[in-house]
Coordinates of C-alpha atoms in Angstrom, one line a residue:
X1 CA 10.3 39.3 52.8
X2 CA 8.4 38.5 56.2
X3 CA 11.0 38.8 58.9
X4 CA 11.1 35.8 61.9
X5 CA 8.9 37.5 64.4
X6 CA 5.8 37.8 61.9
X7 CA 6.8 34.4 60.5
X8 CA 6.4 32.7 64.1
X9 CA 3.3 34.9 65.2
X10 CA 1.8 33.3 61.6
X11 CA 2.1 29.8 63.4
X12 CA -0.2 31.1 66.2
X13 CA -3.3 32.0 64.0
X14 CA -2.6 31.8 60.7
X15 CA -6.0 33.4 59.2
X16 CA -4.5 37.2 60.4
X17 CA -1.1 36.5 59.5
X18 CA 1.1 39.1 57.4
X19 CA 3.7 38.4 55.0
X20 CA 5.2 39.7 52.1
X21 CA 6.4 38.1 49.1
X22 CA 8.4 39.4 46.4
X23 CA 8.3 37.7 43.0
X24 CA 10.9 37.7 40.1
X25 CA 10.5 37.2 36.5
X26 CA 13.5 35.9 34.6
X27 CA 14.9 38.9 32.4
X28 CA 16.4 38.8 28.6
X29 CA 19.8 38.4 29.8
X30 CA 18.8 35.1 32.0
X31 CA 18.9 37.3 35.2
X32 CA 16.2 37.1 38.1
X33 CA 14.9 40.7 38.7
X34 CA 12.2 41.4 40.7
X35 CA 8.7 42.6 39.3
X36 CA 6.0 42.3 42.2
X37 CA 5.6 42.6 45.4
X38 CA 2.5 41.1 47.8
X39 CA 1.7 41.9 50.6
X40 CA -0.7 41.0 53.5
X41 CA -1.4 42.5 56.3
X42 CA -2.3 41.8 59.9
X43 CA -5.7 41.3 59.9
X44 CA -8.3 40.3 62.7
X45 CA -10.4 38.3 61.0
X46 CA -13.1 36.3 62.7
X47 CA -15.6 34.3 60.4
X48 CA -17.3 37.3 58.1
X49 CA -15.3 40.2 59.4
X50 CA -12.3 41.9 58.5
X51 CA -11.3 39.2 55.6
X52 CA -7.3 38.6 54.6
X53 CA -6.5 40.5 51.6
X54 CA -3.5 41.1 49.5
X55 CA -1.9 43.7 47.6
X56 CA -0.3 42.9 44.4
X57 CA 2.3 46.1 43.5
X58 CA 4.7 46.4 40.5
X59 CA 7.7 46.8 42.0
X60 CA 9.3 49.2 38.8
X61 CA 6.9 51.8 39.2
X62 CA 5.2 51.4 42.7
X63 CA 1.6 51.4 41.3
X64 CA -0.9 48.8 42.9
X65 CA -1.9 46.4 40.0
X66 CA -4.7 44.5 41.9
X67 CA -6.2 43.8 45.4
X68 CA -6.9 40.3 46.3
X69 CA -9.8 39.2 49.2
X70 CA -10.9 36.2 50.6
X71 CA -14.5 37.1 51.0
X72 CA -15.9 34.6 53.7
X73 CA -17.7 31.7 52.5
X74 CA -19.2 28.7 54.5
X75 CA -18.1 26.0 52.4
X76 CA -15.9 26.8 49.0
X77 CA -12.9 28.7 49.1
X78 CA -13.1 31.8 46.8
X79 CA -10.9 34.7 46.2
X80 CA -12.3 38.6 44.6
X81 CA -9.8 40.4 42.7
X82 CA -10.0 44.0 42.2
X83 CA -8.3 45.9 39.5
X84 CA -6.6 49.0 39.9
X85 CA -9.2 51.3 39.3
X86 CA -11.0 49.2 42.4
X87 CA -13.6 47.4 39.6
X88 CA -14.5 43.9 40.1
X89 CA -11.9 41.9 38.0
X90 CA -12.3 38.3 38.7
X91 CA -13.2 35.7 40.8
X92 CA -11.3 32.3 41.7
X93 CA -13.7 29.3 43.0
X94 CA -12.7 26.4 44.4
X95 CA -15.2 23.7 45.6
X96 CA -14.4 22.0 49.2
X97 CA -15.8 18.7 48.7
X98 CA -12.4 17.6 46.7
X99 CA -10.8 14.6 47.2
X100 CA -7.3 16.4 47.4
X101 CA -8.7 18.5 50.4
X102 CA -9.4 15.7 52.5
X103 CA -6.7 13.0 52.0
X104 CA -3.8 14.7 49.7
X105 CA -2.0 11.7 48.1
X106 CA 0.0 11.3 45.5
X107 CA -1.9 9.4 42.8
X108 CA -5.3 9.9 41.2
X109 CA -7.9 12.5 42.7
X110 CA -6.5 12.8 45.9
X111 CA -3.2 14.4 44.0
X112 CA -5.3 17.4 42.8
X113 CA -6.9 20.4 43.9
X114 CA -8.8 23.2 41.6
X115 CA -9.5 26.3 41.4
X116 CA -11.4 28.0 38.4
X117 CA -10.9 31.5 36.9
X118 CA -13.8 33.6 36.1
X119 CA -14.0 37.3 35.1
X120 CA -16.2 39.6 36.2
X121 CA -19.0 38.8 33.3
X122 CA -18.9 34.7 35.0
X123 CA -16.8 33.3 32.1
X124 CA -14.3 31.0 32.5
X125 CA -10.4 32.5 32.2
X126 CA -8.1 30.4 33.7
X127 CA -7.5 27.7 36.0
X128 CA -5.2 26.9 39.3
X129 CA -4.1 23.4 40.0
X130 CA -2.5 22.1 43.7
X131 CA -0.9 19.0 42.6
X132 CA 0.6 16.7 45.2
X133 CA 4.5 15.8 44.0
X134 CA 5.6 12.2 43.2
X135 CA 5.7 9.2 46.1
X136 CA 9.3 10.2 46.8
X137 CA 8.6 14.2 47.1
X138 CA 5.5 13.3 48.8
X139 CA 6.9 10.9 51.7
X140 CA 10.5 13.2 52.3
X141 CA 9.1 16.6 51.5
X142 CA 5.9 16.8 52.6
X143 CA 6.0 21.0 52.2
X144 CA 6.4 20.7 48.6
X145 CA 3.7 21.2 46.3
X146 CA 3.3 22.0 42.8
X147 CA 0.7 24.4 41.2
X148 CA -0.2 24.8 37.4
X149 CA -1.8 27.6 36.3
X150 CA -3.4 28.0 33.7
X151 CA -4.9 31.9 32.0
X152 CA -5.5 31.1 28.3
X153 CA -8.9 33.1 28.6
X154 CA -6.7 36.5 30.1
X155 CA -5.0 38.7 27.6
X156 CA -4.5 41.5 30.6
X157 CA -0.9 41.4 31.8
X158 CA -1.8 42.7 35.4
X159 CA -4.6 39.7 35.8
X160 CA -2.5 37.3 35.0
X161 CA 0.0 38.0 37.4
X162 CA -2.8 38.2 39.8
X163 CA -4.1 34.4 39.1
X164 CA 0.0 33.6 40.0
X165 CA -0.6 35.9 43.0
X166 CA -3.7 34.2 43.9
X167 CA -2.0 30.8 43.7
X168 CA 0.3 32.3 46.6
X169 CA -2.3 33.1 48.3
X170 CA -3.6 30.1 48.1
X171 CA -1.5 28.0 49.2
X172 CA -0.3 30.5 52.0
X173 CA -4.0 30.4 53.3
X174 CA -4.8 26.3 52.9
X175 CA -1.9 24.4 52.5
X176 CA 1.2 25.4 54.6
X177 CA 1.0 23.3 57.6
X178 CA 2.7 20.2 57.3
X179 CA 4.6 18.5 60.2
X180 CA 8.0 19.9 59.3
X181 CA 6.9 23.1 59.8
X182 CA 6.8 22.3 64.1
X183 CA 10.6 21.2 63.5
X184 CA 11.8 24.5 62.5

């Protein structure tokens, strides 16, 4: 995990942030174990330079399964994933004129934002959801989001855990300030 120091530096400019995450998978015997790690490292990043990426790693055998960019982009928020061989994989889009951008409520099209899944040919995979909680969640928790997603069109076990990596990433990049954040 991140440790405090790199956590608090985050707060100051949080577009060359690094943190790691490490995710579990529930095993056979009901048992959390972990299965990959992401990581992100310091960047400088300044408008077209030096993007944030992230390095999704299978934590069994060490191997790197896929590496994740935010190329820049004026308006939408888009995300390149590379496979392990470094070929272009596929490609999440999410438009920036979305009502859940710009006042993030918890009923109708303000409770929602999406992403789209494409693979490298530009058909559609899979799909990533930001869903605002319920009134309750939304008034006394207002850190707590929910995200769907959604790869029917992925058979690839390693892309699919990148579109779950990408949703991290996501919400890492857009949607972790909130004004409990300045009490801790």
């Amino acid at each position: 995990g991140t440790d405090c120091l790199t956590r608090q530096l985050g707060n100051f400019c949080k577009a060359c942030a690094a943190w790691d995450v490490d995710m579990r998978v529930i095993n056979a015997a009901g048992q959390a174990e972990e299965a990959f790690e992401l990581k992100r490292p310091w960047t400088l990043t300044c408008c077209c330079f030096n993007r944030p990426h992230l390095s999704l790693t299978d934590r069994h055998s060490g191997a790197e399964i896929a590496d994740i960019v935010a190329p820049f982009n004026c308006c939408n928020m888009t995300f390149s994933v590379k496979d392990k061989d470094a070929n272009d994989a596929m490609y999440v889009k999410g438009r920036c004129c979305q009502a859940g951008l710009f006042c993030p409520l918890p009923c109708g099209r303000c409770s929602e934002v999406h992403f789209t899944a494409e693979d490298a040919d530009g058909n559609e995979v899979g799909h990533i959801m930001k869903k605002v909680p319920s009134v309750l969640k939304f008034l006394f928790t207002p850190d707590v989001d929910n995200y769907h997603v959604d790869f029917d069109g992925l058979s690839d076990p390693a892309m699919k855990a990148a579109l779950i990596a990408i949703s991290v990433f996501i919400d890492f990049q857009y949607f972790s300030q909130n004004a409990n954040s300045k009490d801790s």
